[in-house]
Coordinates of C-alpha atoms and ligand atoms in Angstrom, one line a residue:
M1 CA 69.9 114.6 105.5
T2 CA 69.8 114.6 101.8
E3 CA 70.1 111.6 100.1
P4 CA 73.8 110.9 98.9
V5 CA 74.2 111.3 95.0
N6 CA 75.6 108.5 93.3
V7 CA 78.8 109.7 91.2
T8 CA 80.8 107.0 89.1
V9 CA 84.1 108.0 87.7
T10 CA 85.9 106.0 85.4
G11 CA 89.4 105.6 84.9
A12 CA 89.5 106.8 88.7
A13 CA 93.1 105.6 89.3
G14 CA 94.4 108.0 86.2
Q15 CA 95.8 111.2 86.7
I16 CA 92.6 113.3 85.9
G17 CA 90.9 110.9 88.3
Y18 CA 93.3 111.7 91.0
A19 CA 93.0 115.5 90.5
L20 CA 89.1 115.0 90.4
L21 CA 88.1 112.7 93.3
F22 CA 89.1 114.6 96.2
R23 CA 87.2 117.9 94.9
I24 CA 84.2 115.9 94.3
A25 CA 84.4 114.3 97.6
A26 CA 85.0 117.6 99.1
G27 CA 81.7 118.8 97.6
E28 CA 83.0 121.3 94.9
M29 CA 80.8 119.8 92.1
L30 CA 77.4 119.2 93.7
G31 CA 77.7 121.8 96.5
A32 CA 78.7 121.7 100.0
D33 CA 75.2 120.2 101.4
T34 CA 75.1 117.5 99.0
P35 CA 76.6 114.4 100.3
V36 CA 78.0 112.0 97.2
R37 CA 78.5 108.4 97.1
L38 CA 81.7 107.8 94.8
R39 CA 81.8 104.7 92.5
L40 CA 85.2 104.1 90.9
L41 CA 85.4 101.9 87.9
E42 CA 88.7 100.6 87.0
I43 CA 90.4 97.9 84.7
P44 CA 91.3 94.9 86.9
Q45 CA 94.9 95.9 86.8
A46 CA 94.3 99.2 88.2
V47 CA 91.8 98.5 90.7
A48 CA 94.6 98.1 93.5
A49 CA 95.6 101.6 92.7
A50 CA 92.0 102.7 92.9
E51 CA 92.1 101.3 96.4
G52 CA 95.0 103.4 97.3
T53 CA 93.1 106.6 96.3
A54 CA 90.0 105.3 98.1
M55 CA 92.1 105.2 101.1
E56 CA 93.2 108.3 101.0
L57 CA 89.8 109.7 100.6
D58 CA 89.0 108.0 103.5
D59 CA 91.8 109.6 105.3
C60 CA 90.5 113.2 104.3
A61 CA 87.1 112.8 106.3
F62 CA 85.2 114.8 103.8
P63 CA 81.9 115.3 105.7
T64 CA 80.0 115.3 102.3
L65 CA 81.7 111.7 101.2
A66 CA 79.1 109.1 102.0
G67 CA 81.3 106.3 100.7
V68 CA 83.7 104.8 98.2
E69 CA 83.0 101.7 96.1
I70 CA 85.4 100.3 93.6
F71 CA 84.5 98.3 90.8
D72 CA 86.1 96.6 87.4
D73 CA 82.4 95.8 85.9
P74 CA 80.6 98.7 84.6
V75 CA 77.3 97.1 85.1
K76 CA 77.8 97.3 88.8
A77 CA 79.6 100.7 88.5
F78 CA 76.8 102.3 86.8
D79 CA 73.8 100.6 88.9
G80 CA 71.7 103.5 90.4
V81 CA 74.3 106.3 88.8
D82 CA 73.0 110.0 88.9
V83 CA 76.2 111.6 87.6
A84 CA 78.6 109.4 85.4
L85 CA 82.3 111.0 84.7
L86 CA 83.7 109.0 81.8
V87 CA 87.0 109.7 82.0
G88 CA 89.1 106.5 81.3
A89 CA 89.6 105.7 77.5
R90 CA 92.1 104.1 75.2
P91 CA 95.0 106.3 74.5
R92 CA 96.6 106.1 71.0
G93 CA 99.3 103.8 71.0
A94 CA 102.4 103.7 68.9
G95 CA 101.4 102.9 65.1
M96 CA 98.0 102.8 65.8
E97 CA 95.6 104.1 63.0
R98 CA 92.6 106.3 63.9
A99 CA 90.2 103.4 63.1
D100 CA 92.0 101.2 65.5
L101 CA 91.6 104.2 68.2
L102 CA 87.8 104.6 67.6
E103 CA 87.4 100.8 67.6
A104 CA 89.2 100.3 70.8
N105 CA 87.4 102.8 72.4
G106 CA 84.0 101.6 71.2
G107 CA 84.8 98.6 73.0
I108 CA 84.9 100.9 76.2
F109 CA 82.1 103.4 75.7
G110 CA 79.8 101.0 73.8
P111 CA 79.3 98.7 77.2
Q112 CA 79.4 101.6 79.3
G113 CA 76.6 102.9 77.6
R114 CA 74.6 99.7 77.6
A115 CA 75.2 99.6 81.4
I116 CA 74.1 103.1 81.8
N117 CA 70.8 102.4 79.8
E118 CA 70.4 99.4 82.0
G119 CA 71.0 100.6 85.2
A120 CA 71.2 104.5 85.8
A121 CA 68.8 106.7 88.0
S122 CA 66.2 108.3 85.4
G123 CA 67.8 111.6 85.9
V124 CA 71.4 110.2 84.9
R125 CA 73.8 113.0 83.7
V126 CA 76.9 111.6 81.6
L127 CA 79.9 113.8 81.1
V128 CA 82.7 112.3 78.7
V129 CA 86.1 113.3 79.3
G130 CA 88.1 110.6 77.8
N131 CA 89.3 111.2 73.9
P132 CA 88.1 111.5 71.4
A133 CA 85.4 112.6 73.7
N134 CA 82.7 114.1 71.5
T135 CA 82.8 110.5 69.5
N136 CA 82.9 108.5 72.3
A137 CA 80.1 110.4 73.8
L138 CA 78.2 109.6 70.8
I139 CA 79.1 106.1 71.1
A140 CA 77.6 106.2 74.8
A141 CA 74.5 107.7 73.8
S142 CA 73.7 105.5 70.8
N143 CA 74.1 102.4 73.0
A144 CA 71.6 103.8 75.6
P145 CA 68.4 104.3 73.9
D146 CA 66.3 104.3 76.9
V147 CA 68.2 107.5 78.1
P148 CA 67.6 110.8 76.3
A149 CA 70.7 111.5 74.2
T150 CA 70.9 115.3 75.5
R151 CA 72.0 113.5 78.7
F152 CA 75.3 112.4 77.2
T153 CA 77.6 115.5 77.2
A154 CA 81.5 115.8 75.9
M155 CA 84.0 118.0 77.7
T156 CA 85.1 121.3 76.0
R157 CA 85.2 123.1 79.5
L158 CA 88.9 123.0 79.4
D159 CA 89.2 124.3 76.0
H160 CA 86.8 127.3 77.0
N161 CA 88.9 128.1 80.0
R162 CA 92.1 128.0 78.0
A163 CA 90.5 130.5 75.8
L164 CA 89.2 132.8 78.7
S165 CA 92.9 132.7 80.1
Q166 CA 94.4 133.6 76.5
V167 CA 91.9 136.5 76.0
A168 CA 92.7 137.7 79.6
A169 CA 96.3 137.7 78.8
K170 CA 95.9 139.5 75.6
S171 CA 93.6 142.1 76.8
G172 CA 94.6 142.6 80.4
T173 CA 91.2 142.1 81.5
A174 CA 90.4 139.9 84.4
V175 CA 89.0 136.5 83.8
A176 CA 86.1 137.2 85.8
N177 CA 85.2 140.1 83.4
I178 CA 85.1 138.3 80.2
K179 CA 81.9 136.7 79.0
K180 CA 80.3 134.9 76.6
L181 CA 83.3 132.9 74.7
T182 CA 82.4 129.8 72.7
I183 CA 84.2 126.6 71.7
W184 CA 82.4 125.4 68.8
G185 CA 82.9 121.9 67.2
N186 CA 85.2 118.8 68.1
H187 CA 87.5 118.9 71.2
S188 CA 90.5 118.4 69.0
A189 CA 92.8 120.7 67.0
S190 CA 89.9 121.6 64.6
Q191 CA 87.7 123.2 67.4
Y192 CA 87.0 126.9 66.8
P193 CA 87.4 129.2 69.8
D194 CA 84.6 132.2 69.0
L195 CA 85.3 135.7 70.3
F196 CA 82.9 137.5 67.9
H197 CA 80.1 137.5 70.9
A198 CA 82.3 137.6 73.4
E199 CA 82.4 140.5 76.1
V200 CA 86.0 141.6 77.1
G201 CA 85.5 143.9 79.9
S202 CA 83.4 146.8 78.3
R203 CA 84.7 145.9 75.0
P204 CA 83.2 143.5 72.4
G205 CA 85.2 140.6 71.8
A206 CA 84.8 141.6 68.2
E207 CA 87.2 144.4 68.5
L208 CA 90.0 142.0 69.4
A209 CA 89.1 139.4 67.0
A210 CA 89.7 142.3 64.5
D211 CA 93.2 141.5 64.8
R212 CA 93.3 138.9 62.3
A213 CA 96.9 138.0 62.5
W214 CA 96.8 137.6 66.1
L215 CA 93.4 135.8 66.1
T216 CA 94.2 133.3 63.3
D217 CA 97.9 132.6 64.2
D218 CA 98.2 133.1 67.8
F219 CA 94.6 132.8 69.5
I220 CA 93.1 130.0 67.8
P221 CA 96.1 127.7 67.6
T222 CA 97.3 128.5 70.9
V223 CA 94.1 127.2 72.5
A224 CA 93.6 124.3 70.1
K225 CA 97.2 123.1 70.7
R226 CA 97.4 124.1 74.2
G227 CA 97.1 120.5 75.3
A228 CA 100.0 119.4 73.2
A229 CA 102.2 122.5 74.6
I230 CA 101.4 121.1 78.1
I231 CA 102.4 117.6 77.5
Q232 CA 105.9 119.0 76.1
A233 CA 106.3 121.3 79.1
R234 CA 105.0 118.8 81.6
G235 CA 106.0 115.4 80.2
A236 CA 102.6 114.6 81.0
S237 CA 99.1 115.6 79.8
S238 CA 96.7 118.0 81.4
A239 CA 95.3 116.6 84.5
A240 CA 94.4 119.1 87.5
S241 CA 92.9 121.7 84.7
A242 CA 91.0 119.0 82.9
A243 CA 89.5 118.0 86.5
N244 CA 88.7 121.5 87.0
A245 CA 87.0 121.6 84.0
A246 CA 85.1 118.5 84.7
I247 CA 83.8 119.8 88.0
A248 CA 82.9 123.2 86.4
H249 CA 80.9 121.4 83.6
V250 CA 78.8 119.3 86.2
R251 CA 78.8 121.9 88.6
D252 CA 77.0 124.4 85.8
W253 CA 74.8 121.5 84.4
T254 CA 73.4 120.9 87.8
L255 CA 73.5 124.2 89.6
G256 CA 73.1 126.7 86.9
T257 CA 75.3 129.1 84.8
P258 CA 75.7 132.6 86.1
E259 CA 73.4 135.3 84.7
G260 CA 74.5 136.9 81.9
D261 CA 77.0 134.6 80.6
W262 CA 77.3 131.3 79.0
T263 CA 79.7 128.4 78.6
S264 CA 80.8 125.5 76.2
A265 CA 79.8 122.0 76.3
G266 CA 79.7 119.2 73.7
L267 CA 75.9 118.4 73.4
W268 CA 73.9 116.3 71.3
S269 CA 72.8 118.3 67.9
S270 CA 69.4 118.8 66.9
G271 CA 70.4 120.9 63.9
E272 CA 71.4 124.0 65.5
Y273 CA 73.6 126.4 63.8
G274 CA 73.7 123.7 60.9
V275 CA 75.5 121.1 62.9
P276 CA 73.9 117.8 61.9
E277 CA 71.4 116.1 63.8
G278 CA 72.9 113.5 66.2
L279 CA 76.6 114.9 66.3
V280 CA 78.0 115.5 69.6
S281 CA 79.5 119.2 68.7
S282 CA 80.5 121.8 71.1
F283 CA 77.9 124.8 71.4
P284 CA 77.6 127.8 73.6
V285 CA 75.3 126.6 76.4
T286 CA 73.4 128.0 79.5
S287 CA 71.8 126.2 82.3
D288 CA 69.1 127.4 84.6
G289 CA 69.5 124.8 87.5
S290 CA 67.0 122.7 86.4
G291 CA 69.8 120.1 85.3
E292 CA 69.4 120.9 81.2
W293 CA 71.5 122.5 79.1
K294 CA 70.0 124.8 76.8
I295 CA 72.0 125.8 73.5
V296 CA 72.1 129.8 73.1
E297 CA 70.0 130.5 69.9
G298 CA 70.1 133.2 67.3
L299 CA 73.7 134.0 67.5
E300 CA 74.9 135.6 64.2
I301 CA 77.7 133.6 62.3
D302 CA 80.0 135.5 60.0
E303 CA 81.6 133.8 57.0
F304 CA 84.9 133.5 59.0
S305 CA 83.3 131.6 61.7
R306 CA 81.1 129.5 59.3
G307 CA 84.1 128.3 57.7
R308 CA 85.8 127.3 61.2
I309 CA 82.8 125.7 62.5
D310 CA 82.0 123.9 59.3
A311 CA 85.5 122.5 59.6
S312 CA 85.2 121.0 62.9
V313 CA 82.0 119.6 62.2
A314 CA 83.3 117.8 59.1
E315 CA 85.7 116.2 61.4
L316 CA 83.1 115.0 63.4
S317 CA 80.8 113.7 60.8
E318 CA 84.0 111.9 59.4
E319 CA 84.4 110.1 63.0
R320 CA 80.8 109.4 63.2
D321 CA 80.8 107.7 59.7
A322 CA 83.9 105.6 60.8
V323 CA 82.2 104.5 63.9
R324 CA 79.1 103.7 62.0
S325 CA 81.2 101.7 59.6
L326 CA 82.7 99.9 62.6
G327 CA 79.2 98.7 63.7
L328 CA 79.8 100.8 67.0
I329 CA 76.7 102.9 66.6
Ligands
LIG401 P1 95.6 108.2 82.4 O1 96.1 107.2 81.3 O2 96.5 108.5 83.5 O3 94.2 107.2 83.2 C1 93.4 107.0 82.4 C2 92.9 105.7 83.4 O4 91.4 104.9 82.5 C3 93.6 104.5 83.6 O5 94.0 104.3 85.0 C4 93.1 103.2 83.1 O6 93.4 102.2 83.8 C5 91.8 103.8 83.2 N1 90.8 102.9 82.3 C6 91.2 102.7 80.8 N2 90.2 101.7 80.2 C7 89.1 101.5 81.2 C8 87.9 101.1 81.3 N3 87.5 100.7 80.0 N4 87.3 101.5 82.2 C9 87.7 102.1 83.4 N5 88.9 102.6 83.4 C10 89.6 102.5 82.3 O7 94.8 109.4 81.6 P2 94.4 110.7 82.0 O8 95.4 111.8 81.9 O9 93.6 110.5 83.3 O10 93.3 110.9 80.8 C11 92.0 110.6 80.5 C12 91.3 110.9 79.3 O11 90.8 112.1 79.3 C13 92.4 110.4 78.2 O12 91.6 109.9 77.3 C14 92.7 111.9 77.7 O13 93.0 112.1 76.3 C15 91.5 112.7 78.0 N6 91.7 114.0 78.2 C16 90.4 114.9 78.0 C17 90.2 116.1 78.1 C18 89.2 117.0 77.4 O14 89.3 118.3 77.5 N7 88.3 116.5 77.0 C19 91.5 117.1 78.3 C20 92.5 116.1 79.1 C21 92.7 114.8 78.6 O15 93.7 115.0 77.8

């Protein structure tokens, strides 16, 4: 039997954790033939709730689940980790300034980055879901100097999926026949969902994008503000769709993206598409199943897209400057 893969999930007692863990345990993330050992990291106050979730995981009797352990210490939780899903984060509280938010998250993602640096398996892959996801990934990567920075990624797959579903609704094309959409920049309201290189059934995405009123007043803001719309409707933020996106991100990263398509992920920039080196920004990406993301290169970026990408990347630069001045990176 294959040796189990160690998967650490932080924020395991939260709502995304609850939607995520059962699917990982069922083999949906790494494949039905790959056993997983789940390691749940929570803050001490939420350990009891995580224990309840662990009891339910046991009660599912998943053949692919090789064990569940619960921790409140990141050093122990990340010891030997192969796949780390960093979901737990500090939400913005009432009256909290942006600098306070970044500082509070630095207090989480700095130590977690150091624990990954110290104890993770050499092939570790990290997905940051907790917001602000891109900058939290930057903080974690910067605190893990011995792990290649490209192993730290931020989740924009939910934005990508939201864009797919909006295009499907607008065009009457099945989601399965829409390819090569891209989310650029930050996982925030400044993100840019790019249709210009997409294939919508047999039509080029640029044809849909030619309807500039729909593009700028409907499509882009609907995708970018979908999270807020869900909070308003549901009274709670996206959880099942976020968990689904996290699973898809790790699955594609490890097992490969489909031929003739790409997806979106927040990756450490080496300067591609004019994104300053060392920012974690969303790009069009593929994976060939060898466990490395590759940024799709050579796409032509017109003036409209350039302006949108630059605006989102400027926000990422500001966040980086803020965490730098706080001494977090
Ligand atoms: P919840 O508040 O339900 O759960 C968060 C959990 O994290 C709590 O159980 C808390 O105890 C735990 N936690 C806090 N600090 C921790 C630490 N230092 N170590 C371990 N655990 C810790 O939030 P949930 O709805 O699950 O969302 C989690 C995060 O995902 C939030 O930051 C949220 O903003 C972010 N999201 C990111 C998305 C993305 O696309 N990148 C979309 C969905 C979601 O909004």
